[in-house]
Amino acid sequence: AIEVAKQRGEGPSSPNRLLDAFDRFDEAAADRVLEESLAVRSVERTVEEVLLPAVELAEGRESREAEHELACRWATGWLHAARRVVPPASRTQGVLIFDSSANLDLEALHVQALELGLRRSGFRTLLLAFDLPPERVVRAMRALDPTAFVFCGGEATLEVVGRLVYTVRQI
């Protein structure tokens, strides 16, 4: 029975259990699901195998907008909390991430998960909104001295992308 439950994604720390917690608006239950997952998985695997799939399931259901919003807000809070306990960067390389995704959607959560993974790998990272004024981008680049730039999200216009690329090339 346990193997069948695992195959259906209904184990003790599964996306379906997390989705059930979102449906009941039970943040404590959601916390327990991820704590159980962290007991047997790494943070990266927990995010990839439990958190993001649960929010994706929540996003795909009709007439469950409130539950999906709770899932996105809770997941964002959890990812931020996980990011706060990451040890200081152990590498000299910096990664500057520009995000154009909406605040409450699955794409934004994937970007936040990317940032968490990079930080846990020891990189110095900075996550910024895509539409920052050029002078603020310049200050961020000088502070971080990035070796890589990552452009995320599908909401940026070609004009904004061009302005960012131009600013980056000037520095």
PDB file of C-alpha atoms in Angstrom:
ATOM      1  CA  ALA A   1       0.000   0.000   0.000  1.00  0.00           C
ATOM      2  CA  ILE A   2       2.884   2.358   0.778  1.00  0.00           C
ATOM      3  CA  GLU A   3       4.465   1.738  -2.640  1.00  0.00           C
ATOM      4  CA  VAL A   4       1.140   2.361  -4.412  1.00  0.00           C
ATOM      5  CA  ALA A   5       0.705   5.614  -2.458  1.00  0.00           C
ATOM      6  CA  LYS A   6       4.243   6.699  -3.404  1.00  0.00           C
ATOM      7  CA  GLN A   7       3.595   5.956  -7.080  1.00  0.00           C
ATOM      8  CA  ARG A   8       0.428   8.075  -6.959  1.00  0.00           C
ATOM      9  CA  GLY A   9       2.314  10.909  -5.260  1.00  0.00           C
ATOM     10  CA  GLU A  10       0.489  10.496  -1.965  1.00  0.00           C
ATOM     11  CA  GLY A  11       3.415   9.694   0.341  1.00  0.00           C
ATOM     12  CA  PRO A  12       4.017  11.461   3.628  1.00  0.00           C
ATOM     13  CA  SER A  13       5.723  14.393   1.932  1.00  0.00           C
ATOM     14  CA  SER A  14       4.069  14.596  -1.465  1.00  0.00           C
ATOM     15  CA  PRO A  15       2.759  17.384  -3.691  1.00  0.00           C
ATOM     16  CA  ASN A  16      -0.781  16.044  -3.143  1.00  0.00           C
ATOM     17  CA  ARG A  17      -0.483  16.327   0.649  1.00  0.00           C
ATOM     18  CA  LEU A  18       0.849  19.858   0.301  1.00  0.00           C
ATOM     19  CA  LEU A  19      -1.991  20.703  -2.087  1.00  0.00           C
ATOM     20  CA  ASP A  20      -4.455  19.339   0.479  1.00  0.00           C
ATOM     21  CA  ALA A  21      -2.967  21.673   3.095  1.00  0.00           C
ATOM     22  CA  PHE A  22      -3.436  24.618   0.704  1.00  0.00           C
ATOM     23  CA  ASP A  23      -7.060  23.560   0.101  1.00  0.00           C
ATOM     24  CA  ARG A  24      -7.690  23.606   3.861  1.00  0.00           C
ATOM     25  CA  PHE A  25      -5.839  26.942   4.212  1.00  0.00           C
ATOM     26  CA  ASP A  26      -3.674  25.174   6.782  1.00  0.00           C
ATOM     27  CA  GLU A  27      -0.201  26.699   6.747  1.00  0.00           C
ATOM     28  CA  ALA A  28       0.918  24.576   9.720  1.00  0.00           C
ATOM     29  CA  ALA A  29       0.073  21.400   7.776  1.00  0.00           C
ATOM     30  CA  ALA A  30       1.986  22.756   4.767  1.00  0.00           C
ATOM     31  CA  ASP A  31       4.984  23.399   7.029  1.00  0.00           C
ATOM     32  CA  ARG A  32       4.810  19.812   8.308  1.00  0.00           C
ATOM     33  CA  VAL A  33       4.745  18.364   4.785  1.00  0.00           C
ATOM     34  CA  LEU A  34       7.929  20.194   3.826  1.00  0.00           C
ATOM     35  CA  GLU A  35       9.608  19.421   7.170  1.00  0.00           C
ATOM     36  CA  GLU A  36       8.922  15.724   6.542  1.00  0.00           C
ATOM     37  CA  SER A  37      10.316  16.072   3.037  1.00  0.00           C
ATOM     38  CA  LEU A  38      13.458  17.773   4.334  1.00  0.00           C
ATOM     39  CA  ALA A  39      13.996  14.829   6.665  1.00  0.00           C
ATOM     40  CA  VAL A  40      14.511  12.548   3.658  1.00  0.00           C
ATOM     41  CA  ARG A  41      15.500  14.930   0.848  1.00  0.00           C
ATOM     42  CA  SER A  42      17.765  17.894   0.239  1.00  0.00           C
ATOM     43  CA  VAL A  43      16.278  21.377   0.029  1.00  0.00           C
ATOM     44  CA  GLU A  44      16.724  21.316  -3.744  1.00  0.00           C
ATOM     45  CA  ARG A  45      14.891  17.998  -4.110  1.00  0.00           C
ATOM     46  CA  THR A  46      12.135  19.174  -1.745  1.00  0.00           C
ATOM     47  CA  VAL A  47      11.606  22.294  -3.849  1.00  0.00           C
ATOM     48  CA  GLU A  48      11.768  20.351  -7.122  1.00  0.00           C
ATOM     49  CA  GLU A  49       9.750  17.278  -6.106  1.00  0.00           C
ATOM     50  CA  VAL A  50       7.206  18.628  -3.598  1.00  0.00           C
ATOM     51  CA  LEU A  51       6.853  22.425  -3.464  1.00  0.00           C
ATOM     52  CA  LEU A  52       6.815  23.412  -7.152  1.00  0.00           C
ATOM     53  CA  PRO A  53       4.667  20.436  -8.289  1.00  0.00           C
ATOM     54  CA  ALA A  54       2.085  21.206  -5.579  1.00  0.00           C
ATOM     55  CA  VAL A  55       1.796  24.836  -6.669  1.00  0.00           C
ATOM     56  CA  GLU A  56       1.604  23.708 -10.296  1.00  0.00           C
ATOM     57  CA  LEU A  57      -1.280  21.395  -9.379  1.00  0.00           C
ATOM     58  CA  ALA A  58      -2.980  24.265  -7.530  1.00  0.00           C
ATOM     59  CA  GLU A  59      -2.568  26.553 -10.539  1.00  0.00           C
ATOM     60  CA  GLY A  60      -4.308  24.133 -12.901  1.00  0.00           C
ATOM     61  CA  ARG A  61      -7.614  23.824 -11.006  1.00  0.00           C
ATOM     62  CA  GLU A  62     -10.735  25.784 -11.825  1.00  0.00           C
ATOM     63  CA  SER A  63     -12.573  27.830  -9.177  1.00  0.00           C
ATOM     64  CA  ARG A  64      -9.651  27.541  -6.744  1.00  0.00           C
ATOM     65  CA  GLU A  65      -8.068  30.964  -7.199  1.00  0.00           C
ATOM     66  CA  ALA A  66      -7.903  31.667  -3.446  1.00  0.00           C
ATOM     67  CA  GLU A  67      -6.184  28.343  -2.765  1.00  0.00           C
ATOM     68  CA  HIS A  68      -3.698  29.009  -5.560  1.00  0.00           C
ATOM     69  CA  GLU A  69      -2.963  32.481  -4.210  1.00  0.00           C
ATOM     70  CA  LEU A  70      -2.362  31.032  -0.746  1.00  0.00           C
ATOM     71  CA  ALA A  71      -0.041  28.411  -2.269  1.00  0.00           C
ATOM     72  CA  CYS A  72       1.986  31.063  -4.109  1.00  0.00           C
ATOM     73  CA  ARG A  73       2.234  33.367  -1.095  1.00  0.00           C
ATOM     74  CA  TRP A  74       3.118  30.519   1.270  1.00  0.00           C
ATOM     75  CA  ALA A  75       5.694  29.065  -1.151  1.00  0.00           C
ATOM     76  CA  THR A  76       7.276  32.496  -1.615  1.00  0.00           C
ATOM     77  CA  GLY A  77       7.544  32.889   2.151  1.00  0.00           C
ATOM     78  CA  TRP A  78       9.035  29.421   2.524  1.00  0.00           C
ATOM     79  CA  LEU A  79      11.615  30.041  -0.204  1.00  0.00           C
ATOM     80  CA  HIS A  80      12.582  33.368   1.385  1.00  0.00           C
ATOM     81  CA  ALA A  81      12.948  31.704   4.789  1.00  0.00           C
ATOM     82  CA  ALA A  82      15.126  28.981   3.270  1.00  0.00           C
ATOM     83  CA  ARG A  83      17.242  31.640   1.578  1.00  0.00           C
ATOM     84  CA  ARG A  84      17.803  33.489   4.865  1.00  0.00           C
ATOM     85  CA  VAL A  85      19.465  30.462   6.478  1.00  0.00           C
ATOM     86  CA  VAL A  86      21.877  29.789   3.610  1.00  0.00           C
ATOM     87  CA  PRO A  87      25.510  30.195   4.715  1.00  0.00           C
ATOM     88  CA  PRO A  88      27.458  33.133   3.285  1.00  0.00           C
ATOM     89  CA  ALA A  89      28.758  32.769  -0.255  1.00  0.00           C
ATOM     90  CA  SER A  90      31.828  30.572  -0.564  1.00  0.00           C
ATOM     91  CA  ARG A  91      32.614  31.457  -4.186  1.00  0.00           C
ATOM     92  CA  THR A  92      33.834  34.718  -5.612  1.00  0.00           C
ATOM     93  CA  GLN A  93      31.567  34.501  -8.660  1.00  0.00           C
ATOM     94  CA  GLY A  94      28.420  36.580  -8.648  1.00  0.00           C
ATOM     95  CA  VAL A  95      25.178  35.935 -10.522  1.00  0.00           C
ATOM     96  CA  LEU A  96      22.772  38.760 -11.297  1.00  0.00           C
ATOM     97  CA  ILE A  97      19.232  37.528 -11.950  1.00  0.00           C
ATOM     98  CA  PHE A  98      16.655  39.740 -13.636  1.00  0.00           C
ATOM     99  CA  ASP A  99      13.050  38.610 -13.197  1.00  0.00           C
ATOM    100  CA  SER A 100      10.092  39.787 -15.264  1.00  0.00           C
ATOM    101  CA  SER A 101       7.537  37.273 -14.001  1.00  0.00           C
ATOM    102  CA  ALA A 102       4.365  38.278 -12.190  1.00  0.00           C
ATOM    103  CA  ASN A 103       4.503  38.291  -8.385  1.00  0.00           C
ATOM    104  CA  LEU A 104       2.040  35.484  -7.745  1.00  0.00           C
ATOM    105  CA  ASP A 105       2.649  32.799 -10.310  1.00  0.00           C
ATOM    106  CA  LEU A 106       4.544  29.580 -10.801  1.00  0.00           C
ATOM    107  CA  GLU A 107       7.166  31.248 -12.982  1.00  0.00           C
ATOM    108  CA  ALA A 108       8.118  33.619 -10.142  1.00  0.00           C
ATOM    109  CA  LEU A 109       8.482  30.646  -7.806  1.00  0.00           C
ATOM    110  CA  HIS A 110      10.815  28.928 -10.271  1.00  0.00           C
ATOM    111  CA  VAL A 111      12.976  32.061 -10.354  1.00  0.00           C
ATOM    112  CA  GLN A 112      13.066  32.191  -6.544  1.00  0.00           C
ATOM    113  CA  ALA A 113      13.976  28.480  -6.477  1.00  0.00           C
ATOM    114  CA  LEU A 114      16.797  29.183  -8.948  1.00  0.00           C
ATOM    115  CA  GLU A 115      18.124  31.934  -6.696  1.00  0.00           C
ATOM    116  CA  LEU A 116      17.957  29.642  -3.648  1.00  0.00           C
ATOM    117  CA  GLY A 117      19.812  26.886  -5.526  1.00  0.00           C
ATOM    118  CA  LEU A 118      22.549  29.288  -6.639  1.00  0.00           C
ATOM    119  CA  ARG A 119      22.963  30.628  -3.099  1.00  0.00           C
ATOM    120  CA  ARG A 120      23.098  27.112  -1.662  1.00  0.00           C
ATOM    121  CA  SER A 121      25.822  26.346  -4.241  1.00  0.00           C
ATOM    122  CA  GLY A 122      27.912  29.155  -2.780  1.00  0.00           C
ATOM    123  CA  PHE A 123      27.392  31.847  -5.428  1.00  0.00           C
ATOM    124  CA  ARG A 124      26.859  35.477  -4.553  1.00  0.00           C
ATOM    125  CA  THR A 125      23.457  36.286  -6.070  1.00  0.00           C
ATOM    126  CA  LEU A 126      21.201  39.234  -6.494  1.00  0.00           C
ATOM    127  CA  LEU A 127      17.620  38.984  -7.777  1.00  0.00           C
ATOM    128  CA  LEU A 128      16.237  42.177  -9.307  1.00  0.00           C
ATOM    129  CA  ALA A 129      13.105  43.230 -11.134  1.00  0.00           C
ATOM    130  CA  PHE A 130      13.455  43.486 -14.891  1.00  0.00           C
ATOM    131  CA  ASP A 131      12.197  47.058 -15.122  1.00  0.00           C
ATOM    132  CA  LEU A 132      14.714  48.775 -12.841  1.00  0.00           C
ATOM    133  CA  PRO A 133      16.026  52.143 -14.010  1.00  0.00           C
ATOM    134  CA  PRO A 134      19.479  51.856 -15.641  1.00  0.00           C
ATOM    135  CA  GLU A 135      21.250  53.779 -12.858  1.00  0.00           C
ATOM    136  CA  ARG A 136      20.091  51.235 -10.267  1.00  0.00           C
ATOM    137  CA  VAL A 137      21.204  48.356 -12.494  1.00  0.00           C
ATOM    138  CA  VAL A 138      24.626  50.002 -12.759  1.00  0.00           C
ATOM    139  CA  ARG A 139      24.879  50.297  -8.943  1.00  0.00           C
ATOM    140  CA  ALA A 140      23.886  46.651  -8.507  1.00  0.00           C
ATOM    141  CA  MET A 141      26.422  45.508 -11.096  1.00  0.00           C
ATOM    142  CA  ARG A 142      29.217  47.475  -9.461  1.00  0.00           C
ATOM    143  CA  ALA A 143      28.313  46.100  -6.028  1.00  0.00           C
ATOM    144  CA  LEU A 144      28.091  42.450  -7.156  1.00  0.00           C
ATOM    145  CA  ASP A 145      30.610  42.395 -10.031  1.00  0.00           C
ATOM    146  CA  PRO A 146      28.706  39.475 -11.642  1.00  0.00           C
ATOM    147  CA  THR A 147      30.277  36.827 -13.807  1.00  0.00           C
ATOM    148  CA  ALA A 148      26.879  35.729 -15.114  1.00  0.00           C
ATOM    149  CA  PHE A 149      23.556  37.348 -15.938  1.00  0.00           C
ATOM    150  CA  VAL A 150      20.297  35.413 -15.971  1.00  0.00           C
ATOM    151  CA  PHE A 151      17.173  36.849 -17.596  1.00  0.00           C
ATOM    152  CA  CYS A 152      13.991  35.153 -16.368  1.00  0.00           C
ATOM    153  CA  GLY A 153      10.294  35.502 -17.013  1.00  0.00           C
ATOM    154  CA  GLY A 154       8.162  36.056 -20.029  1.00  0.00           C
ATOM    155  CA  GLU A 155       6.639  39.409 -19.139  1.00  0.00           C
ATOM    156  CA  ALA A 156       9.453  41.718 -20.265  1.00  0.00           C
ATOM    157  CA  THR A 157       9.033  43.751 -23.407  1.00  0.00           C
ATOM    158  CA  LEU A 158      11.711  43.789 -26.087  1.00  0.00           C
ATOM    159  CA  GLU A 159      12.386  47.433 -25.211  1.00  0.00           C
ATOM    160  CA  VAL A 160      13.127  46.581 -21.559  1.00  0.00           C
ATOM    161  CA  VAL A 161      15.340  43.637 -22.533  1.00  0.00           C
ATOM    162  CA  GLY A 162      17.231  45.844 -24.995  1.00  0.00           C
ATOM    163  CA  ARG A 163      17.745  48.555 -22.374  1.00  0.00           C
ATOM    164  CA  LEU A 164      19.069  45.981 -19.892  1.00  0.00           C
ATOM    165  CA  VAL A 165      21.440  44.427 -22.427  1.00  0.00           C
ATOM    166  CA  TYR A 166      22.674  47.885 -23.422  1.00  0.00           C
ATOM    167  CA  THR A 167      23.284  48.821 -19.764  1.00  0.00           C
ATOM    168  CA  VAL A 168      25.115  45.558 -19.074  1.00  0.00           C
ATOM    169  CA  ARG A 169      27.327  45.975 -22.144  1.00  0.00           C
ATOM    170  CA  GLN A 170      28.189  49.562 -21.156  1.00  0.00           C
ATOM    171  CA  ILE A 171      29.479  48.429 -17.759  1.00  0.00           C
TER     172      ILE A 171
END
